[in-house]
PDB file of C-alpha atoms in Angstrom:
ATOM      1  CA  UNK A 515     -35.015 -41.214  12.428  1.00 50.00           C
ATOM      2  CA  UNK A 516     -32.180 -42.785  10.509  1.00 59.00           C
ATOM      3  CA  UNK A 517     -31.264 -46.110  10.075  1.00 76.00           C
ATOM      4  CA  UNK A 518     -27.567 -45.406   9.722  1.00 85.00           C
ATOM      5  CA  UNK A 519     -25.256 -46.609  12.749  1.00 90.00           C
ATOM      6  CA  UNK A 520     -23.560 -43.520  13.158  1.00 93.00           C
ATOM      7  CA  UNK A 521     -26.806 -41.039  13.452  1.00 96.00           C
ATOM      8  CA  UNK A 522     -28.890 -41.603  16.563  1.00 96.00           C
ATOM      9  CA  UNK A 523     -30.632 -40.476  19.443  1.00 96.00           C
ATOM     10  CA  UNK A 524     -28.536 -40.222  22.755  1.00 97.00           C
ATOM     11  CA  UNK A 525     -29.273 -39.952  26.273  1.00 96.00           C
ATOM     12  CA  UNK A 526     -27.500 -39.038  29.826  1.00 96.00           C
ATOM     13  CA  UNK A 527     -26.937 -42.804  30.490  1.00 96.00           C
ATOM     14  CA  UNK A 528     -25.181 -43.479  27.242  1.00 96.00           C
ATOM     15  CA  UNK A 529     -23.383 -40.186  26.745  1.00 97.00           C
ATOM     16  CA  UNK A 530     -20.085 -41.095  28.095  1.00 96.00           C
ATOM     17  CA  UNK A 531     -20.077 -44.523  26.235  1.00 97.00           C
ATOM     18  CA  UNK A 532     -22.064 -43.278  22.748  1.00 96.00           C
ATOM     19  CA  UNK A 533     -20.254 -39.396  22.755  1.00 97.00           C
ATOM     20  CA  UNK A 534     -16.959 -39.182  24.862  1.00 96.00           C
ATOM     21  CA  UNK A 535     -15.637 -42.705  24.690  1.00 97.00           C
ATOM     22  CA  UNK A 536     -16.647 -42.903  21.246  1.00 96.00           C
ATOM     23  CA  UNK A 537     -15.217 -39.890  20.153  1.00 95.00           C
ATOM     24  CA  UNK A 538     -11.459 -41.156  21.043  1.00 95.00           C
ATOM     25  CA  UNK A 539     -12.466 -43.325  17.635  1.00 93.00           C
ATOM     26  CA  UNK A 540     -14.343 -40.995  15.631  1.00 93.00           C
ATOM     27  CA  UNK A 541     -15.592 -37.146  15.659  1.00 95.00           C
ATOM     28  CA  UNK A 542     -19.050 -37.150  17.498  1.00 97.00           C
ATOM     29  CA  UNK A 543     -21.423 -33.848  16.565  1.00 97.00           C
ATOM     30  CA  UNK A 544     -23.426 -33.392  19.399  1.00 98.00           C
ATOM     31  CA  UNK A 545     -26.994 -31.638  18.255  1.00 98.00           C
ATOM     32  CA  UNK A 546     -29.064 -30.090  21.363  1.00 97.00           C
ATOM     33  CA  UNK A 547     -32.636 -29.839  20.045  1.00 97.00           C
ATOM     34  CA  UNK A 548     -36.114 -29.499  21.371  1.00 96.00           C
ATOM     35  CA  UNK A 549     -39.355 -30.550  19.437  1.00 94.00           C
ATOM     36  CA  UNK A 550     -40.731 -27.063  19.516  1.00 95.00           C
ATOM     37  CA  UNK A 551     -37.418 -25.190  18.656  1.00 95.00           C
ATOM     38  CA  UNK A 552     -38.400 -24.384  14.571  1.00 95.00           C
ATOM     39  CA  UNK A 553     -34.564 -23.627  13.693  1.00 95.00           C
ATOM     40  CA  UNK A 554     -33.855 -27.272  14.874  1.00 96.00           C
ATOM     41  CA  UNK A 555     -36.372 -28.842  12.501  1.00 94.00           C
ATOM     42  CA  UNK A 556     -34.327 -27.219   9.740  1.00 93.00           C
ATOM     43  CA  UNK A 557     -30.912 -28.025  11.078  1.00 96.00           C
ATOM     44  CA  UNK A 558     -31.439 -31.746  12.174  1.00 95.00           C
ATOM     45  CA  UNK A 559     -31.945 -32.842   8.336  1.00 94.00           C
ATOM     46  CA  UNK A 560     -29.081 -30.984   7.134  1.00 94.00           C
ATOM     47  CA  UNK A 561     -27.032 -32.840   9.946  1.00 96.00           C
ATOM     48  CA  UNK A 562     -28.120 -35.923   9.282  1.00 95.00           C
ATOM     49  CA  UNK A 563     -27.209 -35.732   5.235  1.00 92.00           C
ATOM     50  CA  UNK A 564     -23.374 -33.865   5.982  1.00 92.00           C
ATOM     51  CA  UNK A 565     -23.043 -36.934   8.428  1.00 93.00           C
ATOM     52  CA  UNK A 566     -24.019 -39.492   6.092  1.00 90.00           C
ATOM     53  CA  UNK A 567     -21.908 -37.777   3.405  1.00 84.00           C
ATOM     54  CA  UNK A 568     -19.051 -38.415   5.749  1.00 85.00           C
ATOM     55  CA  UNK A 569     -19.262 -42.593   5.345  1.00 81.00           C
ATOM     56  CA  UNK A 570     -18.872 -43.419   9.140  1.00 87.00           C
ATOM     57  CA  UNK A 571     -15.803 -41.092   9.761  1.00 87.00           C
ATOM     58  CA  UNK A 572     -18.224 -38.405  11.659  1.00 93.00           C
ATOM     59  CA  UNK A 573     -21.145 -39.494  14.095  1.00 96.00           C
ATOM     60  CA  UNK A 574     -24.259 -37.088  15.229  1.00 97.00           C
ATOM     61  CA  UNK A 575     -25.724 -37.624  18.515  1.00 97.00           C
ATOM     62  CA  UNK A 576     -28.777 -36.069  19.136  1.00 97.00           C
ATOM     63  CA  UNK A 577     -29.746 -34.947  22.280  1.00 97.00           C
ATOM     64  CA  UNK A 578     -33.645 -33.673  22.973  1.00 97.00           C
ATOM     65  CA  UNK A 579     -33.173 -31.099  25.945  1.00 96.00           C
ATOM     66  CA  UNK A 580     -37.149 -31.548  26.842  1.00 95.00           C
ATOM     67  CA  UNK A 581     -35.748 -35.141  27.924  1.00 96.00           C
ATOM     68  CA  UNK A 582     -32.385 -34.392  28.951  1.00 96.00           C
ATOM     69  CA  UNK A 583     -32.289 -31.073  30.341  1.00 95.00           C
ATOM     70  CA  UNK A 584     -29.533 -31.879  32.908  1.00 95.00           C
ATOM     71  CA  UNK A 585     -27.239 -33.067  30.246  1.00 95.00           C
ATOM     72  CA  UNK A 586     -28.052 -29.484  28.459  1.00 95.00           C
ATOM     73  CA  UNK A 587     -27.252 -27.470  31.668  1.00 95.00           C
ATOM     74  CA  UNK A 588     -24.257 -29.963  31.990  1.00 94.00           C
ATOM     75  CA  UNK A 589     -22.878 -28.349  28.881  1.00 94.00           C
ATOM     76  CA  UNK A 590     -24.191 -25.093  29.388  1.00 93.00           C
ATOM     77  CA  UNK A 591     -26.703 -25.025  26.496  1.00 94.00           C
ATOM     78  CA  UNK A 592     -28.650 -21.667  26.666  1.00 92.00           C
ATOM     79  CA  UNK A 593     -29.794 -21.406  22.888  1.00 94.00           C
ATOM     80  CA  UNK A 594     -31.253 -24.062  20.545  1.00 96.00           C
ATOM     81  CA  UNK A 595     -30.002 -25.425  18.481  1.00 96.00           C
ATOM     82  CA  UNK A 596     -26.547 -25.803  19.768  1.00 97.00           C
ATOM     83  CA  UNK A 597     -24.295 -28.178  18.345  1.00 97.00           C
ATOM     84  CA  UNK A 598     -21.177 -29.203  19.795  1.00 97.00           C
ATOM     85  CA  UNK A 599     -17.995 -31.129  18.350  1.00 97.00           C
ATOM     86  CA  UNK A 600     -16.347 -33.767  20.240  1.00 97.00           C
ATOM     87  CA  UNK A 601     -13.326 -34.944  19.346  1.00 95.00           C
ATOM     88  CA  UNK A 602     -10.864 -37.345  21.676  1.00 94.00           C
ATOM     89  CA  UNK A 603     -13.122 -37.320  24.587  1.00 95.00           C
ATOM     90  CA  UNK A 604     -13.693 -33.334  24.674  1.00 94.00           C
ATOM     91  CA  UNK A 605     -15.766 -30.591  22.974  1.00 95.00           C
ATOM     92  CA  UNK A 606     -13.354 -28.881  20.339  1.00 95.00           C
ATOM     93  CA  UNK A 607     -15.749 -26.000  19.017  1.00 95.00           C
ATOM     94  CA  UNK A 608     -19.267 -25.295  19.011  1.00 96.00           C
ATOM     95  CA  UNK A 609     -21.697 -23.192  17.078  1.00 96.00           C
ATOM     96  CA  UNK A 610     -25.601 -22.011  17.739  1.00 96.00           C
ATOM     97  CA  UNK A 611     -28.544 -21.654  15.232  1.00 95.00           C
ATOM     98  CA  UNK A 612     -29.202 -23.065  12.068  1.00 93.00           C
ATOM     99  CA  UNK A 613     -26.340 -22.367   9.747  1.00 93.00           C
ATOM    100  CA  UNK A 614     -26.448 -22.636   5.908  1.00 91.00           C
ATOM    101  CA  UNK A 615     -24.781 -25.947   4.898  1.00 90.00           C
ATOM    102  CA  UNK A 616     -21.809 -24.437   3.432  1.00 87.00           C
ATOM    103  CA  UNK A 617     -20.948 -22.756   7.102  1.00 92.00           C
ATOM    104  CA  UNK A 618     -21.523 -26.305   8.793  1.00 94.00           C
ATOM    105  CA  UNK A 619     -19.197 -27.812   6.365  1.00 89.00           C
ATOM    106  CA  UNK A 620     -16.665 -25.326   7.132  1.00 88.00           C
ATOM    107  CA  UNK A 621     -16.953 -25.750  10.557  1.00 93.00           C
ATOM    108  CA  UNK A 622     -16.374 -29.603  10.595  1.00 92.00           C
ATOM    109  CA  UNK A 623     -13.630 -29.135   8.071  1.00 85.00           C
ATOM    110  CA  UNK A 624     -11.338 -26.867  10.654  1.00 86.00           C
ATOM    111  CA  UNK A 625     -11.099 -30.290  12.625  1.00 89.00           C
ATOM    112  CA  UNK A 626     -11.887 -33.247  10.029  1.00 83.00           C
ATOM    113  CA  UNK A 627     -10.556 -34.045   6.972  1.00 72.00           C
ATOM    114  CA  UNK A 628     -13.408 -35.279   4.891  1.00 75.00           C
ATOM    115  CA  UNK A 629     -13.412 -37.898   1.899  1.00 81.00           C
ATOM    116  CA  UNK A 630     -14.365 -34.816  -0.543  1.00 86.00           C
ATOM    117  CA  UNK A 631     -11.322 -32.720   1.324  1.00 84.00           C
ATOM    118  CA  UNK A 632      -8.947 -35.173   0.870  1.00 87.00           C
ATOM    119  CA  UNK A 633      -9.904 -35.846  -3.011  1.00 93.00           C
ATOM    120  CA  UNK A 634      -9.688 -31.803  -3.655  1.00 93.00           C
ATOM    121  CA  UNK A 635      -6.255 -31.886  -1.556  1.00 92.00           C
ATOM    122  CA  UNK A 636      -4.815 -34.914  -3.748  1.00 95.00           C
ATOM    123  CA  UNK A 637      -6.159 -33.136  -7.106  1.00 96.00           C
ATOM    124  CA  UNK A 638      -4.420 -29.807  -6.073  1.00 94.00           C
ATOM    125  CA  UNK A 639      -1.251 -31.733  -5.672  1.00 95.00           C
ATOM    126  CA  UNK A 640      -1.861 -33.367  -8.846  1.00 96.00           C
ATOM    127  CA  UNK A 641      -2.481 -30.082 -10.839  1.00 94.00           C
ATOM    128  CA  UNK A 642       0.481 -28.718  -9.391  1.00 93.00           C
ATOM    129  CA  UNK A 643       2.846 -31.702 -10.775  1.00 95.00           C
ATOM    130  CA  UNK A 644       1.072 -31.082 -13.967  1.00 93.00           C
ATOM    131  CA  UNK A 645      -0.788 -34.366 -14.019  1.00 95.00           C
ATOM    132  CA  UNK A 646      -4.360 -32.382 -15.178  1.00 95.00           C
ATOM    133  CA  UNK A 647      -6.116 -35.020 -15.867  1.00 95.00           C
ATOM    134  CA  UNK A 648      -5.677 -36.950 -13.122  1.00 96.00           C
ATOM    135  CA  UNK A 649      -6.618 -33.990 -10.896  1.00 96.00           C
ATOM    136  CA  UNK A 650      -9.882 -33.769 -12.915  1.00 96.00           C
ATOM    137  CA  UNK A 651     -11.034 -37.272 -12.387  1.00 97.00           C
ATOM    138  CA  UNK A 652     -10.281 -36.760  -8.675  1.00 96.00           C
ATOM    139  CA  UNK A 653     -12.314 -33.824  -8.479  1.00 96.00           C
ATOM    140  CA  UNK A 654     -15.530 -35.712 -10.486  1.00 96.00           C
ATOM    141  CA  UNK A 655     -15.000 -38.134  -7.523  1.00 94.00           C
ATOM    142  CA  UNK A 656     -15.625 -35.498  -5.498  1.00 93.00           C
ATOM    143  CA  UNK A 657     -18.609 -34.270  -7.217  1.00 93.00           C
ATOM    144  CA  UNK A 658     -20.170 -37.858  -7.318  1.00 91.00           C
ATOM    145  CA  UNK A 659     -19.953 -37.646  -3.364  1.00 86.00           C
ATOM    146  CA  UNK A 660     -21.040 -34.448  -3.130  1.00 85.00           C
ATOM    147  CA  UNK A 661     -22.619 -32.742  -6.187  1.00 88.00           C
ATOM    148  CA  UNK A 662     -23.601 -29.675  -4.540  1.00 84.00           C
ATOM    149  CA  UNK A 663     -20.165 -28.782  -2.841  1.00 88.00           C
ATOM    150  CA  UNK A 664     -19.495 -25.253  -4.920  1.00 91.00           C
ATOM    151  CA  UNK A 665     -15.724 -25.795  -3.805  1.00 92.00           C
ATOM    152  CA  UNK A 666     -15.628 -28.687  -5.455  1.00 95.00           C
ATOM    153  CA  UNK A 667     -17.038 -27.215  -8.721  1.00 96.00           C
ATOM    154  CA  UNK A 668     -14.906 -23.927  -8.441  1.00 96.00           C
ATOM    155  CA  UNK A 669     -11.797 -26.285  -8.363  1.00 96.00           C
ATOM    156  CA  UNK A 670     -12.910 -28.496 -11.170  1.00 97.00           C
ATOM    157  CA  UNK A 671     -13.560 -25.011 -13.391  1.00 96.00           C
ATOM    158  CA  UNK A 672      -9.962 -23.807 -12.555  1.00 95.00           C
ATOM    159  CA  UNK A 673      -8.274 -27.353 -13.592  1.00 96.00           C
ATOM    160  CA  UNK A 674     -10.314 -27.423 -16.376  1.00 96.00           C
ATOM    161  CA  UNK A 675      -9.326 -23.848 -17.598  1.00 93.00           C
ATOM    162  CA  UNK A 676      -5.964 -25.299 -17.352  1.00 89.00           C
ATOM    163  CA  UNK A 677      -6.566 -27.776 -20.441  1.00 92.00           C
ATOM    164  CA  UNK A 678      -7.628 -24.756 -22.360  1.00 89.00           C
ATOM    165  CA  UNK A 679     -11.045 -25.704 -22.217  1.00 93.00           C
ATOM    166  CA  UNK A 680     -12.049 -22.660 -20.962  1.00 92.00           C
ATOM    167  CA  UNK A 681     -15.629 -22.746 -22.341  1.00 93.00           C
ATOM    168  CA  UNK A 682     -16.396 -25.611 -20.178  1.00 95.00           C
ATOM    169  CA  UNK A 683     -14.843 -24.225 -17.195  1.00 95.00           C
ATOM    170  CA  UNK A 684     -17.223 -21.046 -18.125  1.00 95.00           C
ATOM    171  CA  UNK A 685     -20.199 -23.228 -18.113  1.00 95.00           C
ATOM    172  CA  UNK A 686     -19.465 -24.552 -14.551  1.00 96.00           C
ATOM    173  CA  UNK A 687     -18.809 -21.137 -13.296  1.00 95.00           C
ATOM    174  CA  UNK A 688     -22.227 -19.509 -14.549  1.00 94.00           C
ATOM    175  CA  UNK A 689     -23.880 -22.448 -13.306  1.00 94.00           C
ATOM    176  CA  UNK A 690     -22.740 -21.777  -9.657  1.00 93.00           C
ATOM    177  CA  UNK A 691     -25.649 -20.239  -7.029  1.00 90.00           C
ATOM    178  CA  UNK A 692     -25.855 -16.535  -7.052  1.00 90.00           C
ATOM    179  CA  UNK A 693     -24.237 -16.460  -3.388  1.00 87.00           C
ATOM    180  CA  UNK A 694     -21.245 -18.302  -4.214  1.00 90.00           C
ATOM    181  CA  UNK A 695     -20.932 -16.795  -7.877  1.00 91.00           C
ATOM    182  CA  UNK A 696     -20.453 -13.076  -6.078  1.00 91.00           C
ATOM    183  CA  UNK A 697     -17.511 -14.488  -3.873  1.00 91.00           C
ATOM    184  CA  UNK A 698     -14.172 -12.691  -4.432  1.00 91.00           C
ATOM    185  CA  UNK A 699     -12.246 -16.011  -5.318  1.00 92.00           C
ATOM    186  CA  UNK A 700     -14.792 -16.951  -7.791  1.00 94.00           C
ATOM    187  CA  UNK A 701     -15.039 -13.659  -9.358  1.00 94.00           C
ATOM    188  CA  UNK A 702     -11.335 -13.475  -9.675  1.00 93.00           C
ATOM    189  CA  UNK A 703     -11.573 -17.033 -11.260  1.00 95.00           C
ATOM    190  CA  UNK A 704     -14.238 -15.626 -13.634  1.00 94.00           C
ATOM    191  CA  UNK A 705     -11.752 -12.703 -14.655  1.00 94.00           C
ATOM    192  CA  UNK A 706      -8.947 -14.948 -15.237  1.00 93.00           C
ATOM    193  CA  UNK A 707     -10.938 -17.521 -17.050  1.00 93.00           C
ATOM    194  CA  UNK A 708     -11.994 -14.642 -19.530  1.00 90.00           C
ATOM    195  CA  UNK A 709      -8.686 -13.407 -19.989  1.00 91.00           C
ATOM    196  CA  UNK A 710      -7.317 -16.618 -20.731  1.00 89.00           C
ATOM    197  CA  UNK A 711      -9.927 -17.052 -23.399  1.00 85.00           C
ATOM    198  CA  UNK A 712      -8.708 -13.632 -25.092  1.00 81.00           C
ATOM    199  CA  UNK A 713      -4.905 -14.468 -25.150  1.00 81.00           C
ATOM    200  CA  UNK A 714      -5.339 -17.118 -27.109  1.00 71.00           C
ATOM    201  CA  UNK A 715      -2.588 -19.498 -28.209  1.00 70.00           C
ATOM    202  CA  UNK A 716      -1.770 -17.109 -31.658  1.00 74.00           C
ATOM    203  CA  UNK A 717       1.279 -14.794 -32.645  1.00 85.00           C
ATOM    204  CA  UNK A 718       3.984 -14.150 -29.939  1.00 88.00           C
ATOM    205  CA  UNK A 719       4.048 -10.702 -27.703  1.00 90.00           C
ATOM    206  CA  UNK A 720       6.700  -9.520 -29.959  1.00 93.00           C
ATOM    207  CA  UNK A 721       4.496 -10.298 -33.124  1.00 94.00           C
ATOM    208  CA  UNK A 722       1.360  -8.501 -31.294  1.00 95.00           C
ATOM    209  CA  UNK A 723       3.172  -5.869 -30.588  1.00 95.00           C
ATOM    210  CA  UNK A 724       4.911  -5.164 -34.171  1.00 96.00           C
ATOM    211  CA  UNK A 725       1.208  -5.658 -35.403  1.00 96.00           C
ATOM    212  CA  UNK A 726       0.156  -2.732 -33.225  1.00 96.00           C
ATOM    213  CA  UNK A 727       3.113  -0.476 -34.531  1.00 96.00           C
ATOM    214  CA  UNK A 728       2.244  -1.090 -38.013  1.00 97.00           C
ATOM    215  CA  UNK A 729      -1.415  -0.538 -37.509  1.00 97.00           C
ATOM    216  CA  UNK A 730      -2.562   1.262 -34.107  1.00 96.00           C
ATOM    217  CA  UNK A 731      -6.052   0.117 -35.102  1.00 96.00           C
ATOM    218  CA  UNK A 732      -5.286  -3.575 -34.929  1.00 96.00           C
ATOM    219  CA  UNK A 733      -7.616  -4.332 -31.917  1.00 96.00           C
ATOM    220  CA  UNK A 734      -7.467  -8.055 -32.159  1.00 94.00           C
ATOM    221  CA  UNK A 735      -3.521  -7.858 -31.573  1.00 95.00           C
ATOM    222  CA  UNK A 736      -4.195  -5.282 -28.876  1.00 95.00           C
ATOM    223  CA  UNK A 737      -6.728  -7.463 -27.443  1.00 94.00           C
ATOM    224  CA  UNK A 738      -4.668 -10.699 -27.399  1.00 94.00           C
ATOM    225  CA  UNK A 739      -1.699  -8.449 -26.187  1.00 95.00           C
ATOM    226  CA  UNK A 740      -3.272  -7.256 -23.168  1.00 95.00           C
ATOM    227  CA  UNK A 741      -4.961 -10.466 -22.082  1.00 93.00           C
ATOM    228  CA  UNK A 742      -1.211 -12.206 -22.529  1.00 92.00           C
ATOM    229  CA  UNK A 743       0.115  -8.988 -20.487  1.00 94.00           C
ATOM    230  CA  UNK A 744      -2.682  -9.776 -17.554  1.00 93.00           C
ATOM    231  CA  UNK A 745      -1.854 -13.511 -17.421  1.00 89.00           C
ATOM    232  CA  UNK A 746       1.947 -12.690 -16.734  1.00 91.00           C
ATOM    233  CA  UNK A 747       1.135  -9.913 -14.156  1.00 93.00           C
ATOM    234  CA  UNK A 748       1.962  -6.927 -16.475  1.00 95.00           C
ATOM    235  CA  UNK A 749      -0.718  -5.420 -15.443  1.00 96.00           C
ATOM    236  CA  UNK A 750      -0.284  -1.884 -16.291  1.00 96.00           C
ATOM    237  CA  UNK A 751       0.539  -3.152 -20.300  1.00 95.00           C
ATOM    238  CA  UNK A 752      -2.989  -4.866 -20.030  1.00 96.00           C
ATOM    239  CA  UNK A 753      -4.767  -1.899 -18.945  1.00 97.00           C
ATOM    240  CA  UNK A 754      -3.266   0.303 -21.305  1.00 97.00           C
ATOM    241  CA  UNK A 755      -4.164  -1.958 -24.315  1.00 97.00           C
ATOM    242  CA  UNK A 756      -7.552  -2.471 -23.090  1.00 97.00           C
ATOM    243  CA  UNK A 757      -8.054   1.345 -22.507  1.00 97.00           C
ATOM    244  CA  UNK A 758      -6.740   1.698 -25.972  1.00 97.00           C
ATOM    245  CA  UNK A 759      -9.421  -0.829 -27.182  1.00 97.00           C
ATOM    246  CA  UNK A 760     -12.060   1.290 -25.251  1.00 96.00           C
ATOM    247  CA  UNK A 761     -10.961   4.781 -27.061  1.00 95.00           C
ATOM    248  CA  UNK A 762     -11.101   3.128 -30.591  1.00 96.00           C
ATOM    249  CA  UNK A 763     -14.220   1.041 -30.694  1.00 96.00           C
ATOM    250  CA  UNK A 764     -16.899   0.433 -27.926  1.00 94.00           C
ATOM    251  CA  UNK A 765     -18.616  -1.823 -30.383  1.00 94.00           C
ATOM    252  CA  UNK A 766     -15.771  -4.404 -30.904  1.00 95.00           C
ATOM    253  CA  UNK A 767     -16.771  -7.671 -29.410  1.00 93.00           C
ATOM    254  CA  UNK A 768     -19.308  -5.661 -27.283  1.00 93.00           C
ATOM    255  CA  UNK A 769     -16.884  -3.239 -25.494  1.00 95.00           C
ATOM    256  CA  UNK A 770     -14.348  -6.121 -25.158  1.00 94.00           C
ATOM    257  CA  UNK A 771     -12.249  -2.984 -24.286  1.00 96.00           C
ATOM    258  CA  UNK A 772     -14.113  -1.840 -20.937  1.00 96.00           C
ATOM    259  CA  UNK A 773     -15.147  -5.771 -19.960  1.00 95.00           C
ATOM    260  CA  UNK A 774     -11.115  -6.547 -19.933  1.00 95.00           C
ATOM    261  CA  UNK A 775     -10.501  -3.469 -17.862  1.00 96.00           C
ATOM    262  CA  UNK A 776     -13.301  -5.212 -15.385  1.00 96.00           C
ATOM    263  CA  UNK A 777     -11.575  -8.050 -15.318  1.00 95.00           C
ATOM    264  CA  UNK A 778      -8.218  -7.044 -14.971  1.00 96.00           C
ATOM    265  CA  UNK A 779      -9.816  -4.797 -11.966  1.00 96.00           C
ATOM    266  CA  UNK A 780     -11.226  -7.914 -10.630  1.00 94.00           C
ATOM    267  CA  UNK A 781      -7.359  -9.557 -10.522  1.00 94.00           C
ATOM    268  CA  UNK A 782      -6.221  -6.691  -8.586  1.00 95.00           C
ATOM    269  CA  UNK A 783      -8.917  -6.068  -6.210  1.00 92.00           C
ATOM    270  CA  UNK A 784     -10.478  -2.345  -5.898  1.00 92.00           C
ATOM    271  CA  UNK A 785      -7.744  -0.702  -3.496  1.00 94.00           C
ATOM    272  CA  UNK A 786      -4.884  -1.314  -5.917  1.00 95.00           C
ATOM    273  CA  UNK A 787      -3.336   1.742  -7.289  1.00 96.00           C
ATOM    274  CA  UNK A 788      -3.483   0.910 -10.827  1.00 96.00           C
ATOM    275  CA  UNK A 789      -7.237   0.116 -10.081  1.00 96.00           C
ATOM    276  CA  UNK A 790      -7.890   3.443  -9.066  1.00 96.00           C
ATOM    277  CA  UNK A 791      -5.881   5.277 -12.187  1.00 96.00           C
ATOM    278  CA  UNK A 792      -7.581   3.326 -14.488  1.00 96.00           C
ATOM    279  CA  UNK A 793     -10.897   3.399 -13.290  1.00 96.00           C
ATOM    280  CA  UNK A 794     -10.979   7.072 -13.171  1.00 96.00           C
ATOM    281  CA  UNK A 795      -9.943   7.112 -16.623  1.00 95.00           C
ATOM    282  CA  UNK A 796     -12.391   4.471 -17.740  1.00 96.00           C
ATOM    283  CA  UNK A 797     -15.529   6.665 -16.114  1.00 95.00           C
ATOM    284  CA  UNK A 798     -14.105   9.978 -17.832  1.00 93.00           C
ATOM    285  CA  UNK A 799     -14.206   7.793 -20.924  1.00 90.00           C
ATOM    286  CA  UNK A 800     -17.501   6.631 -20.520  1.00 87.00           C
ATOM    287  CA  UNK A 801     -19.056  10.301 -19.041  1.00 81.00           C
TER     288      UNK A 801
END
C-alpha cells in the first residue's frame, strides 16, 4: 500500500467524502478490484505509478469489491478490474481490463491536463514562435518527469530536427519501442527527418537544376533536389528525382533512390494517387 495521501483504499462509508466530495477539488480515479483477479494485480501498481506522476493533481481510490460488494453493485460493476474517473461529483468515464500504460494515460488526458501534457503544450507554443531551445528545455523537463513517455520523446525528436541536428533526432526515434516506432505519425516523422538529412543546406534549387541539366548522372544533385522538393511538398518532383536515381544506380548511397521513394510514400500515405503511380513504377524497376 502506498504511503502517499492521494493513493488510498476506500470503503462505502468513506466514499461520499473521500471520492465524491473530494472530486470537486481533484479528479479521483476509482479502481474496483479483487484479490482473486489476476489483471487487477497487474493494473494496480501501474495506476499507482501513473497517479504518482500527477504529483497530487489526481487521486486514486481503491475499492476491494470482495469487501465492498454493495458499493460495486451501486455503480453496476460487472467486470474486474473496472476503473472509473470521478470529476466534480460524478463519474465522467471508465474502462475495463488491464490496459497498457499508454492507453491509461490517453484515457486520463482526455479529461485532465497533466504536468507533462502542459509542458508539451508549452513546448509546442514555443517552437511555433521560433523559440526552439526553450521548447527543447521544456520537453527535457517533461522527459525527466516521465522518462518512458513516448510522446514526449517524439516531440523532442521533431523539435531537435528543426535545429538541424537530424542525427540526434534519429537516435531518439530509433530508440523508441517497436510498438511506438510503427505508429503512422512516427513513421512520417522518420521520413521527414531522412529527407531533411538529404536536403542539406547546400546549393539552391536553381543551382541543383542547372547541375542536373549539365550532367544527368549528377546523383548527388538529384538527391538534394528530390529532398528539397519533398520538404516543400512538391512531391511529384521528389518522386521523379528519386526514381531517376534508382534507375541510374541502385548502389548509390545504399539504394538512396529507393529509400527516398519509400520516405515520400510515407509522407503521402498509401492511398494517395501519386503513391500508387510511383509505387507501380518502382516495382516495375525492381522486377
